[in-house]
Amino acid sequence: MKTQELILIIEDDQAISKMVSLSLHQHGYKTLVAADIKSALRLIQTNSPDLIILDLGLPDGDGKGLIKTIRLELAIPIIVVSARHEEKEVIASLDSGADDYVLKPFSIDELLARVRSAQRRFLGLQPNVNVILCHELTLDIEHHLVLRKGESLKLTPTEFNLLKYFILHRNQVLPYPRILKEVWGVGYQSEMQYLRTYINTLRKKIEPDVARPIYIHTEMGIGYRFTCDTSNFD
Ligand code: CA
């Protein structure tokens, strides 16, 4: 593994790319900046970055198309940076294969946290692990068991599948239609009420305090983000 991670910033606003680049340098990352899709593709070919921070509105095209192109070649984290009014664009970019998004204006601390979380998730992808620890929860995929603080939880098959999907995709923004498609199946993408109902019952079973969820976080208008105590994964 490289000692210094290389992050490619694709952003046409120079003030933002300079600020992000400077802050990443201060935190030990190497950076490259591309101001349009053409030069981004060139830099990806020649430098093989470890992570990409991508602005959606670029002078020579749409960032979403670029995500698809990158995804054909590289399994690296892509964090989309987008203005708030582009909510539909954010959902579409997650569907295109982006891993996370940060809304403008953002704080550099927030962006750094997302970068670390994306890296952790990519390093921690272990498809053959059958027992996964997630803070107070233990998910035993093979035996269809969930324990909380060592006590077995009674989950319905759908609740179990939903929790499993969340834990396998932890620290990731999961749009509503994607969750419905992956857990319930094709054709259920718009059954929002199913999802809300199951989120409520699952929260009651796993959250220490339903009013202040620590596992299932709502991403307003987009979907959910499931988090675990990250110390379990370092
Ligand atoms: Ca832009």
Short mmCIF file of C-alpha atoms and ligand atoms in Angstrom, two decimals:
data_model
loop_
_atom_site.label_atom_id
_atom_site.label_comp_id
_atom_site.label_asym_id
_atom_site.label_seq_id
_atom_site.Cartn_x
_atom_site.Cartn_y
_atom_site.Cartn_z
CA MET A 1 0.00 0.00 0.00
CA LYS A 2 1.19 3.51 -0.74
CA THR A 3 2.31 5.52 2.24
CA GLN A 4 0.54 8.64 1.03
CA GLU A 5 -2.90 8.35 -0.49
CA LEU A 6 -3.40 10.25 -3.74
CA ILE A 7 -6.68 12.13 -4.03
CA LEU A 8 -7.90 13.54 -7.33
CA ILE A 9 -10.04 16.66 -6.96
CA ILE A 10 -12.25 17.30 -9.99
CA GLU A 11 -13.60 20.81 -9.55
CA ASP A 12 -13.83 23.83 -11.85
CA ASP A 13 -14.13 26.38 -9.04
CA GLN A 14 -10.49 27.26 -8.33
CA ALA A 15 -11.19 28.75 -4.91
CA ILE A 16 -12.74 25.48 -3.77
CA SER A 17 -10.15 23.17 -5.34
CA LYS A 18 -7.30 25.20 -3.82
CA MET A 19 -8.88 25.16 -0.37
CA VAL A 20 -9.61 21.42 -0.51
CA SER A 21 -6.18 20.60 -1.90
CA LEU A 22 -4.40 22.66 0.76
CA SER A 23 -6.37 21.07 3.59
CA LEU A 24 -5.79 17.55 2.29
CA HIS A 25 -2.05 18.29 2.08
CA GLN A 26 -2.08 19.43 5.68
CA HIS A 27 -3.61 16.07 6.61
CA GLY A 28 -0.97 14.03 4.82
CA TYR A 29 -2.62 13.36 1.47
CA LYS A 30 -1.18 13.95 -1.97
CA THR A 31 -3.52 15.70 -4.38
CA LEU A 32 -4.10 16.35 -8.04
CA VAL A 33 -6.61 18.85 -9.41
CA ALA A 34 -8.53 18.65 -12.67
CA ALA A 35 -10.87 21.46 -13.73
CA ASP A 36 -12.74 19.50 -16.38
CA ILE A 37 -13.64 15.94 -17.41
CA LYS A 38 -11.04 15.74 -20.18
CA SER A 39 -8.09 16.47 -17.92
CA ALA A 40 -9.61 14.33 -15.14
CA LEU A 41 -9.65 11.27 -17.41
CA ARG A 42 -6.05 11.96 -18.42
CA LEU A 43 -4.95 12.22 -14.76
CA ILE A 44 -6.84 9.04 -13.84
CA GLN A 45 -5.04 7.15 -16.61
CA THR A 46 -1.57 8.43 -15.74
CA ASN A 47 -1.70 8.62 -11.94
CA SER A 48 -4.21 6.01 -10.69
CA PRO A 49 -5.57 7.97 -7.73
CA ASP A 50 -6.79 6.25 -4.53
CA LEU A 51 -9.89 8.39 -4.11
CA ILE A 52 -11.81 10.96 -6.16
CA ILE A 53 -13.64 14.08 -5.01
CA LEU A 54 -15.97 15.09 -7.81
CA ASP A 55 -17.93 18.25 -8.50
CA LEU A 56 -21.01 17.45 -10.61
CA GLY A 57 -21.24 20.64 -12.67
CA LEU A 58 -18.18 20.73 -14.91
CA PRO A 59 -17.54 22.94 -17.96
CA ASP A 60 -17.23 20.11 -20.48
CA GLY A 61 -19.99 17.83 -19.24
CA ASP A 62 -21.85 16.12 -16.47
CA GLY A 63 -20.02 14.51 -13.54
CA LYS A 64 -22.50 11.62 -13.46
CA GLY A 65 -21.29 10.36 -16.82
CA LEU A 66 -17.76 10.51 -15.52
CA ILE A 67 -18.70 8.36 -12.50
CA LYS A 68 -19.93 5.61 -14.83
CA THR A 69 -16.74 5.81 -16.89
CA ILE A 70 -14.56 5.60 -13.78
CA ARG A 71 -16.61 2.72 -12.36
CA LEU A 72 -15.97 0.62 -15.47
CA GLU A 73 -12.25 0.72 -14.70
CA LEU A 74 -11.63 1.45 -11.04
CA ALA A 75 -12.93 0.31 -7.66
CA ILE A 76 -11.97 3.39 -5.69
CA PRO A 77 -14.13 5.66 -3.52
CA ILE A 78 -15.84 8.54 -5.32
CA ILE A 79 -17.20 11.37 -3.17
CA VAL A 80 -19.54 13.75 -4.98
CA VAL A 81 -19.60 17.41 -4.03
CA SER A 82 -22.77 19.17 -5.04
CA ALA A 83 -24.90 22.25 -4.48
CA ARG A 84 -28.03 21.74 -2.40
CA HIS A 85 -30.51 22.46 -5.19
CA GLU A 86 -29.14 19.50 -7.12
CA GLU A 87 -30.76 16.88 -4.87
CA LYS A 88 -31.98 14.80 -7.82
CA GLU A 89 -28.49 14.93 -9.24
CA VAL A 90 -27.09 13.61 -5.97
CA ILE A 91 -29.43 10.62 -6.05
CA ALA A 92 -28.60 9.97 -9.70
CA SER A 93 -24.88 10.14 -8.97
CA LEU A 94 -25.21 7.65 -6.11
CA ASP A 95 -27.07 5.40 -8.53
CA SER A 96 -24.25 5.84 -11.04
CA GLY A 97 -21.82 4.41 -8.52
CA ALA A 98 -20.66 7.28 -6.30
CA ASP A 99 -20.03 6.27 -2.68
CA ASP A 100 -20.94 9.39 -0.81
CA TYR A 101 -21.86 13.02 -1.29
CA VAL A 102 -21.14 16.29 0.46
CA LEU A 103 -23.39 19.28 -0.07
CA LYS A 104 -21.94 22.73 -0.80
CA PRO A 105 -21.19 24.78 1.14
CA PHE A 106 -19.30 22.22 3.22
CA SER A 107 -16.79 22.43 6.02
CA ILE A 108 -13.39 20.97 5.34
CA ASP A 109 -13.68 18.88 8.52
CA GLU A 110 -16.84 17.30 7.16
CA LEU A 111 -15.14 16.50 3.86
CA LEU A 112 -12.12 15.00 5.65
CA ALA A 113 -14.41 12.82 7.77
CA ARG A 114 -16.13 11.55 4.61
CA VAL A 115 -12.76 10.83 3.01
CA ARG A 116 -11.64 8.80 6.03
CA SER A 117 -14.92 6.95 6.21
CA ALA A 118 -14.82 6.07 2.49
CA GLN A 119 -11.26 4.79 2.85
CA ARG A 120 -12.14 2.71 5.90
CA ARG A 121 -15.07 1.19 4.11
CA PHE A 122 -13.00 0.27 1.08
CA LEU A 123 -10.22 -1.22 3.19
CA GLY A 124 -12.76 -3.07 5.31
CA LEU A 125 -14.63 -4.76 2.49
CA GLN A 126 -14.38 -8.41 3.42
CA PRO A 127 -17.01 -10.37 1.50
CA ASN A 128 -16.11 -13.69 3.13
CA VAL A 129 -16.62 -12.61 6.70
CA ASN A 130 -19.73 -14.27 8.14
CA VAL A 131 -19.81 -12.59 11.52
CA ILE A 132 -19.67 -8.81 11.55
CA LEU A 133 -19.40 -6.66 14.66
CA CYS A 134 -21.15 -3.31 14.58
CA HIS A 135 -20.85 -1.39 17.84
CA GLU A 136 -23.18 -3.32 20.21
CA LEU A 137 -24.55 -5.48 17.41
CA THR A 138 -23.24 -8.79 16.11
CA LEU A 139 -24.54 -9.98 12.77
CA ASP A 140 -24.07 -13.68 12.06
CA ILE A 141 -24.94 -13.99 8.38
CA GLU A 142 -24.59 -17.76 8.12
CA HIS A 143 -26.86 -18.51 11.09
CA HIS A 144 -29.28 -15.61 10.52
CA LEU A 145 -28.64 -14.28 14.00
CA VAL A 146 -28.39 -10.79 15.41
CA LEU A 147 -27.12 -10.17 18.90
CA ARG A 148 -27.25 -6.93 20.81
CA LYS A 149 -24.83 -6.82 23.74
CA GLY A 150 -24.73 -10.61 23.46
CA GLU A 151 -28.53 -11.02 23.65
CA SER A 152 -30.27 -12.54 20.66
CA LEU A 153 -32.73 -10.20 18.89
CA LYS A 154 -35.98 -11.45 17.39
CA LEU A 155 -36.04 -10.07 13.85
CA THR A 156 -38.40 -10.97 11.04
CA PRO A 157 -36.69 -12.21 7.84
CA THR A 158 -37.21 -8.81 6.17
CA GLU A 159 -35.83 -6.94 9.19
CA PHE A 160 -32.84 -9.25 9.15
CA ASN A 161 -32.25 -8.68 5.42
CA LEU A 162 -32.59 -4.94 5.86
CA LEU A 163 -30.13 -4.90 8.75
CA LYS A 164 -27.72 -7.13 6.84
CA TYR A 165 -27.91 -4.83 3.83
CA PHE A 166 -27.26 -1.81 6.06
CA ILE A 167 -24.30 -3.39 7.85
CA LEU A 168 -22.71 -4.59 4.61
CA HIS A 169 -23.11 -1.06 3.23
CA ARG A 170 -22.29 0.83 6.39
CA ASN A 171 -21.01 4.42 6.33
CA GLN A 172 -22.57 4.89 2.92
CA VAL A 173 -25.49 7.01 1.82
CA LEU A 174 -28.14 4.59 0.61
CA PRO A 175 -30.92 6.17 -1.48
CA TYR A 176 -34.47 4.93 -0.71
CA PRO A 177 -35.05 3.31 -4.13
CA ARG A 178 -31.77 1.41 -3.93
CA ILE A 179 -32.60 -0.03 -0.48
CA LEU A 180 -36.07 -1.05 -1.66
CA LYS A 181 -34.67 -2.67 -4.79
CA GLU A 182 -31.90 -4.53 -2.96
CA VAL A 183 -33.94 -5.73 0.04
CA TRP A 184 -37.46 -6.12 -1.38
CA GLY A 185 -36.65 -6.60 -5.06
CA VAL A 186 -37.17 -5.00 -8.44
CA GLY A 187 -40.60 -3.39 -8.65
CA TYR A 188 -40.59 -2.17 -5.04
CA GLN A 189 -38.45 0.92 -5.69
CA SER A 190 -41.27 3.36 -4.93
CA GLU A 191 -42.79 1.57 -1.90
CA MET A 192 -41.59 4.23 0.52
CA GLN A 193 -44.15 3.28 3.15
CA TYR A 194 -42.74 -0.28 3.40
CA LEU A 195 -39.35 1.13 4.06
CA ARG A 196 -40.52 3.68 6.65
CA THR A 197 -42.46 1.01 8.52
CA TYR A 198 -39.51 -1.37 8.63
CA ILE A 199 -37.08 1.37 9.61
CA ASN A 200 -39.36 2.19 12.56
CA THR A 201 -39.58 -1.38 13.80
CA LEU A 202 -35.88 -2.04 13.22
CA ARG A 203 -34.96 1.13 15.11
CA LYS A 204 -37.12 -0.01 18.04
CA LYS A 205 -35.21 -3.29 18.14
CA ILE A 206 -31.64 -2.08 17.69
CA GLU A 207 -31.42 1.56 18.77
CA PRO A 208 -30.69 2.28 22.46
CA ASP A 209 -32.78 5.48 22.07
CA VAL A 210 -35.17 5.63 19.10
CA ALA A 211 -35.40 9.43 19.40
CA ARG A 212 -31.63 9.71 18.92
CA PRO A 213 -30.62 6.90 16.55
CA ILE A 214 -26.95 5.92 16.56
CA TYR A 215 -27.17 3.29 13.82
CA ILE A 216 -29.77 4.33 11.26
CA HIS A 217 -29.36 7.97 10.30
CA THR A 218 -31.87 9.75 8.07
CA GLU A 219 -30.44 11.63 5.09
CA MET A 220 -33.31 14.02 4.42
CA GLY A 221 -34.84 13.59 0.97
CA ILE A 222 -32.18 11.04 -0.06
CA GLY A 223 -32.19 7.90 2.06
CA TYR A 224 -30.39 6.45 5.07
CA ARG A 225 -26.85 6.06 6.30
CA PHE A 226 -26.01 3.20 8.64
CA THR A 227 -23.05 3.67 10.97
CA CYS A 228 -21.18 1.42 13.36
CA ASP A 229 -18.71 2.29 16.04
CA THR A 230 -15.74 2.66 13.73
CA SER A 231 -13.24 1.47 16.34
CA ASN A 232 -14.50 -2.03 15.51
CA PHE A 233 -13.14 -1.72 11.99
CA ASP A 234 -9.78 -0.07 12.45
CA CA B 1 -18.81 23.31 -10.80
#
